[in-house]
Tab-separated table of C-alpha atoms in Angstrom:
chain	number	residue	atom	x	y	z
A	1	MET	CA	-67.068	40.489	9.476
A	2	THR	CA	-64.441	41.372	6.998
A	3	GLN	CA	-65.428	44.841	6.187
A	4	LEU	CA	-64.287	45.934	2.860
A	5	LEU	CA	-61.670	48.662	1.615
A	6	ASP	CA	-63.055	52.020	0.123
A	7	PRO	CA	-61.288	52.231	-2.944
A	8	GLY	CA	-58.976	55.197	-1.647
A	9	GLN	CA	-57.829	52.605	1.510
A	10	LEU	CA	-57.223	50.253	-1.118
A	11	GLU	CA	-55.121	52.111	-3.776
A	12	ALA	CA	-52.934	52.768	-0.940
A	13	VAL	CA	-52.453	49.774	0.428
A	14	LEU	CA	-51.006	48.375	-3.235
A	15	ALA	CA	-49.366	51.349	-3.430
A	16	SER	CA	-47.423	50.219	-0.664
A	17	ARG	CA	-47.412	46.054	-1.333
A	18	LEU	CA	-45.821	47.810	-5.025
A	19	ASP	CA	-43.079	49.738	-2.682
A	20	GLU	CA	-42.875	46.703	-0.449
A	21	GLU	CA	-41.803	44.676	-3.129
A	22	VAL	CA	-39.171	47.488	-5.049
A	23	GLN	CA	-37.504	47.627	-1.472
A	24	LEU	CA	-37.142	43.351	-1.536
A	25	SER	CA	-36.065	43.212	-5.101
A	26	LEU	CA	-33.114	46.010	-4.366
A	27	GLN	CA	-32.771	44.281	-1.065
A	28	LEU	CA	-32.050	40.714	-3.244
A	29	ILE	CA	-30.110	42.652	-6.194
A	30	GLU	CA	-27.648	43.731	-2.937
A	31	LEU	CA	-27.179	40.934	-1.564
A	32	ASN	CA	-26.557	38.470	-4.565
A	33	GLY	CA	-24.911	41.009	-7.263
A	34	GLU	CA	-26.112	40.980	-10.684
A	35	SER	CA	-24.205	38.661	-11.916
A	36	CYS	CA	-26.320	36.584	-14.867
A	37	GLU	CA	-27.104	33.783	-13.079
A	38	SER	CA	-29.964	35.596	-10.882
A	39	ALA	CA	-30.130	38.666	-11.436
A	40	PRO	CA	-31.952	38.935	-14.607
A	41	PRO	CA	-35.121	37.504	-13.877
A	42	VAL	CA	-35.037	40.046	-10.216
A	43	LEU	CA	-34.228	43.534	-12.851
A	44	PHE	CA	-37.312	41.834	-15.132
A	45	ARG	CA	-39.231	42.014	-12.263
A	46	LEU	CA	-38.529	45.940	-10.856
A	47	GLY	CA	-39.099	46.855	-14.657
A	48	ASP	CA	-42.225	45.576	-14.230
A	49	LEU	CA	-43.327	47.084	-10.769
A	50	TYR	CA	-42.470	50.350	-11.646
A	51	TRP	CA	-44.090	49.881	-15.221
A	52	GLU	CA	-47.135	48.718	-12.428
A	53	LYS	CA	-46.338	51.732	-10.933
A	54	SER	CA	-46.662	54.231	-13.422
A	55	LYS	CA	-49.940	53.020	-14.745
A	56	ARG	CA	-51.413	54.230	-11.260
A	57	SER	CA	-49.397	57.493	-12.034
A	58	PHE	CA	-51.108	57.615	-15.379
A	59	PHE	CA	-54.645	57.409	-13.525
A	60	VAL	CA	-53.928	59.985	-11.052
A	61	GLN	CA	-52.577	62.554	-13.486
A	62	ASN	CA	-55.919	61.253	-15.412
A	63	ASP	CA	-58.268	62.294	-12.574
A	64	MET	CA	-60.414	65.447	-13.492
A	65	LYS	CA	-61.346	65.304	-9.588
A	66	LEU	CA	-58.424	65.917	-8.706
A	67	SER	CA	-56.181	69.345	-8.780
A	68	GLU	CA	-54.133	70.263	-11.634
A	69	GLU	CA	-50.987	69.950	-9.547
A	70	ALA	CA	-52.140	66.694	-7.759
A	71	ARG	CA	-52.063	65.367	-11.679
A	72	ARG	CA	-48.967	67.624	-12.657
A	73	ALA	CA	-47.399	65.664	-9.916
A	74	GLY	CA	-48.994	62.652	-10.951
A	75	ALA	CA	-47.181	63.213	-14.951
A	76	ASN	CA	-44.077	63.945	-13.225
A	77	ALA	CA	-44.083	60.455	-11.295
A	78	MET	CA	-45.237	58.410	-14.590
A	79	ARG	CA	-42.746	59.977	-16.258
A	80	ALA	CA	-39.541	58.845	-14.351
A	81	TYR	CA	-41.379	55.242	-12.732
A	82	GLN	CA	-40.996	54.809	-16.982
A	83	ASP	CA	-37.618	55.861	-16.901
A	84	GLU	CA	-37.006	53.180	-14.218
A	85	THR	CA	-38.346	50.845	-16.569
A	86	VAL	CA	-36.362	51.270	-19.331
A	87	LYS	CA	-33.073	51.466	-16.829
A	88	TRP	CA	-33.900	48.253	-15.405
A	89	TYR	CA	-34.758	46.406	-18.814
A	90	ARG	CA	-31.698	48.139	-20.954
A	91	ARG	CA	-29.284	46.785	-17.680
A	92	ILE	CA	-30.297	43.495	-18.643
A	93	VAL	CA	-30.108	43.611	-22.474
A	94	GLU	CA	-26.652	45.172	-21.784
A	95	GLN	CA	-24.973	42.892	-19.370
A	96	CYS	CA	-26.642	40.013	-19.569
A	97	PRO	CA	-27.338	39.438	-23.713
A	98	SER	CA	-27.235	35.339	-23.495
A	99	TYR	CA	-30.389	35.397	-20.670
A	100	GLU	CA	-32.118	32.890	-21.686
A	101	LYS	CA	-35.355	35.122	-21.717
A	102	ILE	CA	-33.552	37.920	-23.847
A	103	PRO	CA	-36.007	38.056	-26.260
A	104	LYS	CA	-38.874	38.756	-24.077
A	105	VAL	CA	-37.158	41.280	-22.444
A	106	LEU	CA	-35.895	43.263	-26.158
A	107	TYR	CA	-40.030	43.362	-26.721
A	108	TYR	CA	-40.796	44.603	-23.165
A	109	LEU	CA	-38.167	46.594	-23.447
A	110	GLY	CA	-39.833	48.297	-27.689
A	111	ARG	CA	-42.849	48.101	-25.904
A	112	THR	CA	-42.299	50.608	-23.188
A	113	LEU	CA	-40.512	52.424	-24.847
A	114	THR	CA	-43.578	52.358	-27.552
A	115	GLU	CA	-45.768	53.218	-24.961
A	116	MET	CA	-43.932	55.969	-23.754
A	117	ASP	CA	-44.342	58.021	-27.299
A	118	ARG	CA	-40.926	56.658	-28.047
A	119	ALA	CA	-41.494	54.281	-31.376
A	120	ALA	CA	-38.036	54.614	-33.560
A	121	ASP	CA	-36.520	53.681	-29.687
A	122	GLY	CA	-38.808	51.126	-29.589
A	123	ALA	CA	-38.370	50.132	-33.085
A	124	VAL	CA	-34.689	49.647	-32.043
A	125	PHE	CA	-35.360	47.018	-30.325
A	126	PHE	CA	-38.292	45.300	-31.839
A	127	LYS	CA	-35.337	45.038	-34.731
A	128	GLN	CA	-32.567	43.121	-32.716
A	129	LEU	CA	-35.305	40.904	-30.990
A	130	ILE	CA	-36.173	40.110	-34.775
A	131	GLN	CA	-32.905	39.675	-35.863
A	132	ASN	CA	-31.039	37.623	-33.039
A	133	HIS	CA	-34.047	35.560	-31.885
A	134	PRO	CA	-36.171	34.303	-35.235
A	135	GLU	CA	-37.469	31.180	-33.675
A	136	SER	CA	-38.464	32.977	-30.264
A	137	ASP	CA	-42.262	33.086	-30.540
A	138	TRP	CA	-41.554	36.775	-29.285
A	139	ALA	CA	-40.081	37.057	-32.883
A	140	ALA	CA	-43.900	37.130	-34.054
A	141	SER	CA	-44.624	40.519	-31.969
A	142	GLY	CA	-41.479	41.745	-32.753
A	143	TRP	CA	-42.972	41.779	-36.124
A	144	PHE	CA	-46.238	42.740	-35.109
A	145	MET	CA	-44.491	46.070	-33.676
A	146	ILE	CA	-42.446	46.665	-37.007
A	147	GLY	CA	-45.339	47.206	-38.222
A	148	GLU	CA	-47.447	48.961	-35.989
A	149	PHE	CA	-44.179	51.274	-36.127
A	150	PHE	CA	-44.800	51.850	-40.169
A	151	PHE	CA	-48.157	51.574	-39.405
A	152	ASN	CA	-48.746	54.072	-37.037
A	153	VAL	CA	-45.614	56.782	-36.857
A	154	GLU	CA	-44.100	56.456	-40.597
A	155	ALA	CA	-47.495	55.736	-42.348
A	156	ASP	CA	-45.899	53.223	-44.862
A	157	VAL	CA	-48.621	50.892	-44.999
A	158	GLU	CA	-46.306	49.005	-47.992
A	159	GLN	CA	-43.413	48.781	-45.089
A	160	ALA	CA	-46.445	47.991	-42.280
A	161	MET	CA	-47.686	45.245	-44.817
A	162	ARG	CA	-44.281	43.294	-45.289
A	163	ALA	CA	-43.395	43.431	-41.966
A	164	TYR	CA	-47.625	42.312	-40.684
A	165	GLU	CA	-46.741	39.137	-43.180
A	166	ARG	CA	-43.954	37.767	-41.377
A	167	VAL	CA	-46.241	37.104	-38.697
A	168	HIS	CA	-47.447	34.165	-41.222
A	169	ALA	CA	-44.245	32.367	-40.049
A	170	TYR	CA	-46.139	32.457	-36.215
A	171	GLU	CA	-49.164	31.443	-37.432
A	172	THR	CA	-49.696	29.477	-33.703
A	173	THR	CA	-49.193	32.498	-32.340
A	174	ARG	CA	-51.605	35.046	-30.144
A	175	VAL	CA	-50.652	38.046	-31.848
A	176	TYR	CA	-51.217	36.526	-35.659
A	177	PRO	CA	-54.879	36.852	-35.606
A	178	PHE	CA	-54.014	40.373	-35.270
A	179	ALA	CA	-51.569	40.545	-37.960
A	180	VAL	CA	-54.209	39.588	-40.518
A	181	TYR	CA	-56.408	42.029	-39.163
A	182	LYS	CA	-53.920	45.033	-39.759
A	183	GLU	CA	-53.353	43.465	-43.147
A	184	GLY	CA	-56.899	44.482	-44.511
A	185	TRP	CA	-56.112	47.581	-43.016
A	186	CYS	CA	-53.304	48.260	-44.839
A	187	HIS	CA	-55.521	47.829	-48.265
A	188	ILE	CA	-58.332	50.657	-47.280
C-alpha cells in the first residue's frame, strides 16, 4: 500500500521537481544555444517555472504560522523569481521578435508585470501585442488588459470602455464575455 505524503513532504517534492526542471532547461540552453529556431520554447518554459516558484513563495510570504523572518524571506524570494520570469520572457521578445508564438509571450510578459504591480510597464507589452499582432487571438486578451489598466489603474472608464469594446472583434475568444461584463461596470 502506498503511503500518502503529508503537505510538507509534498511541497518539498514539488519544489525539488521545479528546481530540476529549471536546471534541465538551463542545460538545454547551454547545450543548444539561444538560436531563435530552438530556444524560445525553453526560454518561455523557464519564465513559467520561475512564475510558479514565485507563486509558491507568495504562499510562504502569507503563511501566518511562519515566523516574520520566514515570511520576509518568502517575499524576497517571490520578487526574485518574478524578476527571473520577466527576464526570460523579455529575452524572447528582444532576441526573437519573429517567434511564431510572440503574441503569447507579449501577453504573458504584460500580465506578469501587471501582477507585479507594474501595470504601466505591462501595458506597453499589451499595446505592442495589439499593434503588431491584431489578428492573433491573444490580441483580444491584450485589449481586455488595456481596459483593465484604464479601469483599475487610471480610473478612466471612458478609455476602459473603448478598450473593452475592441474585444467585440474577437467574439469567439474566452475573454469576450469578461469584456462585456466589464463594459457593464463602466456604466455604473
